[in-house]
XYZ file of C-alpha atoms in Angstrom:
480
model
C -5.787 -9.880 -21.113
C -6.219 -8.941 -24.796
C -6.421 -12.604 -25.680
C -9.190 -13.098 -23.139
C -11.198 -10.199 -24.639
C -10.669 -11.593 -28.126
C -12.019 -14.961 -27.001
C -15.191 -13.258 -25.784
C -15.627 -11.422 -29.101
C -15.016 -14.435 -31.333
C -16.984 -16.804 -29.051
C -14.274 -19.426 -29.379
C -10.738 -19.882 -28.111
C -9.791 -23.510 -28.262
C -6.305 -23.068 -26.864
C -7.230 -21.017 -23.782
C -6.864 -22.984 -20.536
C -9.749 -22.672 -18.079
C -8.808 -20.403 -15.167
C -9.245 -22.217 -11.825
C -11.457 -20.717 -9.162
C -9.619 -19.499 -6.051
C -11.398 -20.576 -2.883
C -11.331 -18.913 0.519
C -10.177 -22.183 2.089
C -7.085 -22.214 -0.152
C -6.071 -18.782 1.132
C -6.971 -19.594 4.736
C -4.398 -22.388 4.720
C -1.700 -19.746 4.204
C -3.232 -17.086 6.494
C -3.724 -19.357 9.501
C -2.170 -17.988 12.732
C -1.613 -14.517 11.206
C -3.496 -11.229 11.738
C -5.160 -11.798 8.317
C -6.649 -15.172 9.321
C -10.353 -15.559 8.587
C -10.317 -13.118 5.636
C -9.880 -15.531 2.753
C -13.382 -14.763 1.464
C -12.629 -11.012 1.612
C -9.542 -11.477 -0.589
C -11.525 -13.597 -3.068
C -14.464 -11.177 -3.164
C -12.390 -8.067 -3.854
C -10.147 -9.966 -6.285
C -13.222 -10.848 -8.327
C -14.644 -7.304 -8.100
C -11.468 -5.593 -9.294
C -10.087 -8.283 -11.616
C -6.872 -9.028 -9.718
C -5.827 -12.492 -8.562
C -6.468 -12.611 -4.777
C -3.432 -14.875 -4.400
C -1.255 -11.972 -5.585
C -2.675 -9.642 -2.904
C -1.997 -12.326 -0.264
C 1.517 -12.945 -1.618
C 2.452 -9.249 -1.445
C 1.232 -9.131 2.172
C 3.515 -12.093 2.872
C 6.551 -10.458 1.281
C 5.952 -7.019 2.835
C 4.894 -7.860 6.400
C 4.759 -11.648 6.924
C 0.982 -11.499 6.417
C 0.433 -8.597 8.811
C 2.813 -9.669 11.581
C 5.391 -6.902 10.923
C 3.485 -3.755 10.016
C 4.567 -0.123 10.118
C 1.077 1.292 10.720
C -2.393 -0.016 11.599
C -3.994 -2.612 9.294
C -1.506 -2.046 6.440
C 0.071 -5.420 5.647
C 1.223 -4.277 2.192
C 3.245 -1.116 3.042
C 0.840 0.654 0.680
C 1.743 4.328 1.220
C -1.504 5.942 0.108
C -0.804 8.845 2.485
C 2.726 9.509 1.188
C 4.555 7.974 4.166
C 4.122 4.892 6.280
C 2.914 6.822 9.328
C 0.264 8.585 7.242
C -1.110 5.410 5.622
C -3.170 3.364 8.104
C -6.357 1.588 7.049
C -9.487 1.647 9.195
C -9.627 -2.172 9.062
C -7.927 -5.159 7.452
C -10.934 -5.558 5.140
C -10.589 -1.957 3.935
C -6.888 -2.524 3.267
C -7.642 -5.622 1.189
C -10.213 -3.642 -0.806
C -7.948 -0.641 -1.522
C -4.881 -2.719 -2.451
C -6.924 -5.009 -4.733
C -8.537 -2.021 -6.430
C -5.337 -0.122 -7.133
C -3.233 -3.159 -8.055
C -5.641 -3.429 -10.959
C -6.010 0.308 -11.652
C -2.402 1.454 -11.171
C -0.548 -1.686 -12.271
C -2.406 -4.287 -14.368
C -4.372 -1.785 -16.465
C -1.180 0.247 -17.066
C 0.794 -2.655 -18.512
C 2.495 -4.042 -15.379
C 1.486 -7.638 -16.092
C 4.227 -9.697 -14.401
C 5.469 -9.881 -10.817
C 8.856 -8.566 -11.997
C 7.248 -5.512 -13.627
C 5.074 -4.864 -10.580
C 8.068 -5.228 -8.249
C 10.079 -2.660 -10.220
C 7.445 -0.023 -9.456
C 6.141 -1.290 -6.104
C 9.551 -1.768 -4.471
C 12.109 0.058 -6.576
C 15.326 -0.062 -4.508
C 16.868 -2.275 -1.849
C 14.271 -4.945 -2.535
C 16.261 -7.756 -4.133
C 14.189 -10.365 -2.275
C 10.781 -8.845 -3.083
C 10.136 -10.566 -6.429
C 11.317 -14.075 -5.387
C 9.358 -13.874 -2.123
C 6.136 -12.779 -3.858
C 6.586 -15.503 -6.482
C 7.160 -18.150 -3.813
C 3.984 -17.273 -1.904
C 1.961 -16.824 -5.116
C 2.916 -20.128 -6.731
C 2.534 -21.997 -3.431
C -1.125 -20.923 -3.520
C -1.461 -22.322 -7.053
C -1.013 -19.031 -8.922
C 0.177 -18.920 -12.534
C 2.690 -16.093 -12.992
C 1.734 -15.735 -16.660
C -1.655 -14.192 -15.760
C -2.241 -12.090 -12.630
C -5.824 -11.131 -13.480
C -8.922 -12.859 -12.141
C -12.378 -13.036 -13.670
C -14.382 -15.514 -11.615
C -17.365 -14.366 -9.532
C -16.805 -14.728 -5.779
C -18.045 -17.941 -4.264
C -17.077 -21.581 -3.797
C -15.539 -23.549 -6.624
C -18.037 -25.391 -8.800
C -18.594 -29.058 -8.016
C -16.908 -31.504 -10.384
C -19.265 -32.844 -13.051
C -21.018 -36.063 -12.172
C -20.297 -39.034 -14.471
C -22.957 -39.524 -17.140
C -24.858 -42.816 -17.021
C -24.276 -45.210 -19.841
C -26.883 -44.636 -22.578
C -29.437 -47.420 -23.076
C -28.984 -48.901 -26.495
C -32.261 -48.872 -28.432
C -33.533 -52.060 -29.942
C -32.925 -52.240 -33.683
C -35.893 -51.193 -35.786
C -37.050 -53.566 -38.546
C -35.608 -52.608 -41.881
C -38.169 -50.778 -44.000
C -37.948 -50.457 -47.742
C -36.454 -47.140 -48.813
C -38.943 -44.765 -50.468
C -38.200 -43.390 -53.880
C -36.112 -40.232 -53.560
C -37.911 -36.983 -54.340
C -36.107 -35.056 -56.986
C -35.445 -31.471 -55.806
C -36.732 -28.582 -57.810
C -33.777 -27.187 -59.690
C -32.566 -23.868 -58.226
C -30.295 -21.310 -59.830
C -26.722 -21.981 -58.787
C -25.508 -19.316 -56.338
C -22.662 -17.145 -57.513
C -19.367 -17.380 -55.736
C -18.853 -14.666 -53.162
C -15.719 -13.572 -54.923
C -17.778 -12.790 -58.007
C -20.636 -11.028 -56.221
C -18.913 -8.337 -54.020
C -16.302 -5.721 -54.891
C -13.103 -5.232 -52.817
C -14.381 -2.126 -51.037
C -17.310 -4.118 -49.558
C -14.896 -6.400 -47.759
C -13.020 -3.350 -46.439
C -16.235 -1.976 -44.984
C -17.041 -5.356 -43.429
C -13.569 -5.433 -41.847
C -13.975 -1.930 -40.442
C -17.356 -2.873 -39.037
C -15.845 -5.900 -37.291
C -13.108 -3.759 -35.788
C -15.702 -1.240 -34.619
C -17.685 -4.067 -33.004
C -14.608 -5.348 -31.184
C -13.666 -1.795 -30.081
C -17.199 -1.228 -28.789
C -17.154 -4.446 -26.756
C -13.721 -3.624 -25.286
C -14.867 -0.079 -24.408
C -17.976 -1.472 -22.721
C -15.888 -3.896 -20.677
C -13.493 -1.149 -19.554
C -16.322 1.240 -18.802
C -18.058 -1.410 -16.670
C -14.851 -1.973 -14.765
C -14.477 1.757 -14.103
C -18.031 1.847 -12.797
C -17.295 -1.117 -10.539
C -14.249 0.554 -9.012
C -16.233 3.614 -7.988
C -15.807 7.323 -8.560
C -12.400 8.902 -8.134
C -11.737 10.714 -4.871
C -10.231 14.198 -5.065
C -6.458 14.218 -4.701
C -5.789 15.923 -1.367
C -2.879 16.749 0.932
C -3.417 17.358 4.651
C -0.653 19.057 6.655
C -0.578 19.932 10.344
C 1.679 22.332 12.238
C 3.435 21.890 14.553
C 4.456 18.322 13.742
C 5.639 17.707 17.313
C 4.152 18.827 20.635
C 4.847 18.182 24.293
C 2.700 15.770 26.265
C 0.613 16.731 29.254
C -1.342 19.801 28.071
C -3.723 20.789 25.242
C -2.008 22.507 22.322
C -3.247 24.629 19.419
C -2.601 23.186 15.963
C -3.139 24.576 12.460
C -4.357 22.186 9.765
C -4.266 22.992 6.044
C -5.869 20.953 3.277
C -5.135 21.288 -0.427
C -7.615 19.228 -2.453
C -6.599 19.277 -6.115
C -9.433 19.378 -8.660
C -11.792 19.609 -5.704
C -14.169 22.390 -6.660
C -16.910 19.897 -5.781
C -15.825 19.609 -2.115
C -18.689 21.025 -0.043
C -17.305 20.482 3.449
C -14.100 19.333 5.205
C -14.004 18.067 8.783
C -10.859 17.330 10.823
C -11.084 14.255 13.047
C -8.747 12.426 15.359
C -8.225 8.757 14.462
C -7.657 5.998 17.015
C -7.220 2.302 16.195
C -7.886 3.125 12.547
C -11.346 4.685 13.030
C -12.481 8.297 13.668
C -12.641 8.895 17.420
C -13.248 12.635 17.907
C -14.176 15.623 15.750
C -11.738 18.520 16.169
C -13.680 20.992 14.027
C -15.030 22.098 10.671
C -12.357 23.345 8.255
C -12.941 26.754 6.631
C -12.661 27.163 2.854
C -10.075 29.868 2.034
C -10.220 29.392 -1.745
C -11.206 26.702 -4.246
C -10.035 23.397 -2.787
C -8.061 25.013 0.078
C -9.270 24.617 3.676
C -7.791 25.655 7.025
C -8.573 25.062 10.676
C -7.118 26.136 13.992
C -8.060 23.531 16.571
C -7.031 22.480 20.053
C -5.493 19.040 20.304
C -6.419 17.569 23.701
C -3.676 16.453 26.051
C -2.205 13.140 24.898
C 0.287 10.574 26.110
C 3.669 10.400 24.350
C 3.346 8.701 20.996
C 1.721 9.490 17.636
C -1.651 11.177 17.099
C -3.257 10.524 13.714
C -5.565 13.127 12.137
C -7.759 12.745 9.057
C -9.714 15.168 6.869
C -13.165 13.829 5.955
C -14.600 15.454 2.813
C -18.181 15.785 1.652
C -18.006 15.707 -2.162
C -20.819 16.620 -4.550
C -20.997 14.380 -7.636
C -23.844 13.878 -10.114
C -26.227 15.760 -7.856
C -25.460 13.574 -4.813
C -23.132 13.985 -1.827
C -20.721 11.305 -0.702
C -18.002 11.128 1.974
C -14.353 10.439 1.106
C -11.037 10.707 2.894
C -9.019 13.854 2.251
C -5.759 12.370 3.541
C -4.111 11.886 6.910
C -1.410 13.630 8.923
C 0.313 12.818 12.197
C 1.596 14.736 15.189
C 4.371 13.391 17.404
C 3.555 13.850 21.092
C 6.901 14.114 22.868
C 7.553 13.501 26.561
C 7.041 16.635 28.646
C 10.761 16.601 29.499
C 11.858 18.032 26.148
C 10.781 19.097 22.657
C 12.566 19.578 19.337
C 11.881 20.623 15.745
C 11.618 18.119 12.911
C 14.094 18.580 10.044
C 12.356 19.731 6.818
C 10.894 16.799 4.914
C 11.071 14.363 7.844
C 8.007 12.646 9.310
C 7.055 10.384 12.188
C 7.768 6.671 11.832
C 6.180 3.956 14.013
C 8.173 2.932 17.083
C 10.063 -0.346 16.824
C 9.371 -3.280 19.105
C 11.263 -2.993 22.386
C 11.782 0.771 22.301
C 10.919 2.472 25.616
C 7.800 4.596 26.013
C 8.332 8.144 24.813
C 10.738 7.205 22.007
C 10.238 9.015 18.719
C 11.403 7.721 15.339
C 11.695 9.970 12.272
C 12.300 9.057 8.621
C 13.245 11.304 5.743
C 11.214 11.254 2.516
C 13.628 8.851 0.792
C 13.515 6.278 3.578
C 10.197 4.600 2.734
C 9.514 1.820 5.219
C 10.934 -1.456 6.292
C 14.478 -2.745 6.195
C 16.964 -2.144 4.617
C 17.079 1.622 4.239
C 17.488 2.630 0.573
C 20.179 4.969 -0.700
C 19.360 8.484 0.472
C 17.184 7.159 3.300
C 17.896 7.931 6.943
C 16.359 7.282 10.355
C 16.581 9.351 13.554
C 15.603 7.870 16.930
C 15.173 10.098 19.984
C 15.025 8.019 23.139
C 14.796 9.072 26.826
C 16.337 6.559 29.254
C 16.824 6.350 33.017
C 20.347 7.218 34.129
C 22.482 4.050 34.115
C 24.035 2.694 37.306
C 27.515 3.053 35.755
C 29.083 6.244 34.363
C 27.177 7.245 31.198
C 30.326 7.201 29.040
C 30.969 3.591 30.065
C 27.358 2.713 29.261
C 27.795 4.306 25.811
C 31.036 2.337 25.195
C 29.315 -0.914 26.115
C 26.442 -0.144 23.774
C 28.655 0.905 20.848
C 31.155 -1.918 21.231
C 34.700 -2.074 19.953
C 34.042 -2.689 16.268
C 35.971 -1.178 13.393
C 35.688 2.616 13.332
C 33.879 2.800 16.678
C 34.613 5.875 18.822
C 33.115 7.360 21.998
C 34.234 10.799 23.187
C 32.982 13.451 25.635
C 32.179 16.861 24.133
C 30.702 20.070 25.498
C 27.287 18.999 24.139
C 27.366 15.468 25.555
C 28.820 12.048 24.797
C 29.296 11.561 21.041
C 29.618 8.112 19.462
C 30.237 6.830 15.933
C 29.904 3.132 15.081
C 28.978 0.676 12.330
C 26.174 -1.906 12.301
C 24.943 -4.447 9.791
C 21.483 -5.724 8.899
C 21.323 -8.533 6.379
C 23.921 -7.648 3.756
C 23.699 -3.875 4.309
C 26.271 -1.868 6.316
C 25.048 1.176 8.253
C 26.840 4.193 9.736
C 25.503 5.491 13.060
C 26.073 8.764 14.905
C 24.758 9.126 18.452
C 24.722 11.883 21.061
C 24.001 11.077 24.716
C 22.792 14.022 26.824
C 22.274 13.940 30.602
C 19.338 15.956 31.965
C 18.218 15.448 35.541
C 17.624 11.764 36.196
C 17.496 10.839 32.501
C 19.931 10.063 29.719
C 18.639 11.156 26.292
C 20.028 9.368 23.255
C 19.782 10.968 19.772
C 20.735 8.489 17.010
C 21.132 8.981 13.244
C 21.330 5.853 11.040
C 22.086 5.835 7.292
C 23.760 3.549 4.758
C 27.545 3.423 4.961
C 29.082 5.634 2.300
C 25.772 7.196 1.260
C 26.404 10.142 -1.110
C 23.831 12.207 0.847
C 25.566 11.620 4.187
C 26.736 15.234 4.612
C 23.178 16.521 4.161
C 21.847 13.950 6.646
C 24.423 14.967 9.265
C 23.511 18.646 8.774
C 19.807 17.863 9.293
C 20.653 15.805 12.385
C 22.669 18.710 13.777
C 19.731 21.047 13.103
C 17.502 18.794 15.187
C 20.064 18.738 18.018
C 20.298 22.540 17.940
C 16.501 22.801 18.317
C 16.196 20.592 21.404
C 14.587 22.443 24.334
C 14.810 20.999 27.824
C 12.667 22.434 30.654
C 14.325 25.012 32.834
C 15.298 23.721 36.243
C 13.070 25.158 38.961
C 14.787 27.641 41.240
C 14.953 26.716 44.929
C 16.076 30.181 46.054
C 13.725 31.912 48.533
């Protein structure tokens, strides 16, 4: 990057190879038959705007989610946790996701010295990601990317046409030889003094300082233009909602709190419900309690079991003008009406996995991140209501757990408890499950963590706290 700036300043850089233009059609060849198909021009446009190679943004989407096929939340093919957790980080559209990831790959990585895929991977995917760097490199180089330079400086648009061959020049006919005129003797001029004799040493020092100042001014102008292109900074905000889980089937009162750091310029905060990545309903205007702190008590309409996403929309005053920005997102787990429970401290909703029955709820702790495998310290809890099996529940549990090493299934006063091991890739997991019969349903509560994790005792205590908080509906009395 510094070499490229120096070439601009000195107006010559003979050894610098011309950077090829990335075309939308090149990217479309890789994105075909994926959710990101048809957006090659969007990648190229935002790559040019923010100075990041669009092939890198595509390659990260390939490594993180198979180009949008395996996502943890709406329109987020990069597992870019702008909301703190996966569940809190949807984008309103694929195009918006491409824009945000391109912008902050430049701002938070390239401009801060993360200039190689290895350096980016160390920050982007810090643990349990041994395949991240090779996968990103494979996708990036397959698209023609050069790993030595991840920036991009071409304007968006099609690649320039190759130069047309020049026609052969027409040789002029030889002119007849004319006699040479007598040379005119030049008027003698005083011989110029050598520069070394005409200027003292301090003059050269001043000239050198002036050149450095010129270079510094050009660099500052380039950086300042880039900051202007990336837009004004949004206030850092945190939206929280209580309770984090509610029962389905009836409206419920929620309390939302917003802490917007450095947000003395926030004029207004509105809480909205988000569906399919876009605002769907306004729940109310949040009241300012102090500088940058807003609260709202609102009624969440009755919802089906699943996850309800909420977003705070802020009206921010800057340079005498108002603009709208996001103040962060939060989620509420809507549980089946058959039971409710309390979330362990620090745990949040995770998207349901493919094949899980309706009404299942997945929770991840703060260390879990997203995707597979779980990192050290990460844990997952799945709460799943099932119909009663046709065979005795303990036999159904034994069949599900299997007879692997360390597997056990026993009946306790609380229900059927099982311990068993599983493996995903090269990672071994320990699992603890409790099966509880209520009415015509069998509820399974499952805790999964890495085998031998040093934080296992704390995870088991949090899992037990969730089990202790479970509330089933009281059976209706049939007495007259």
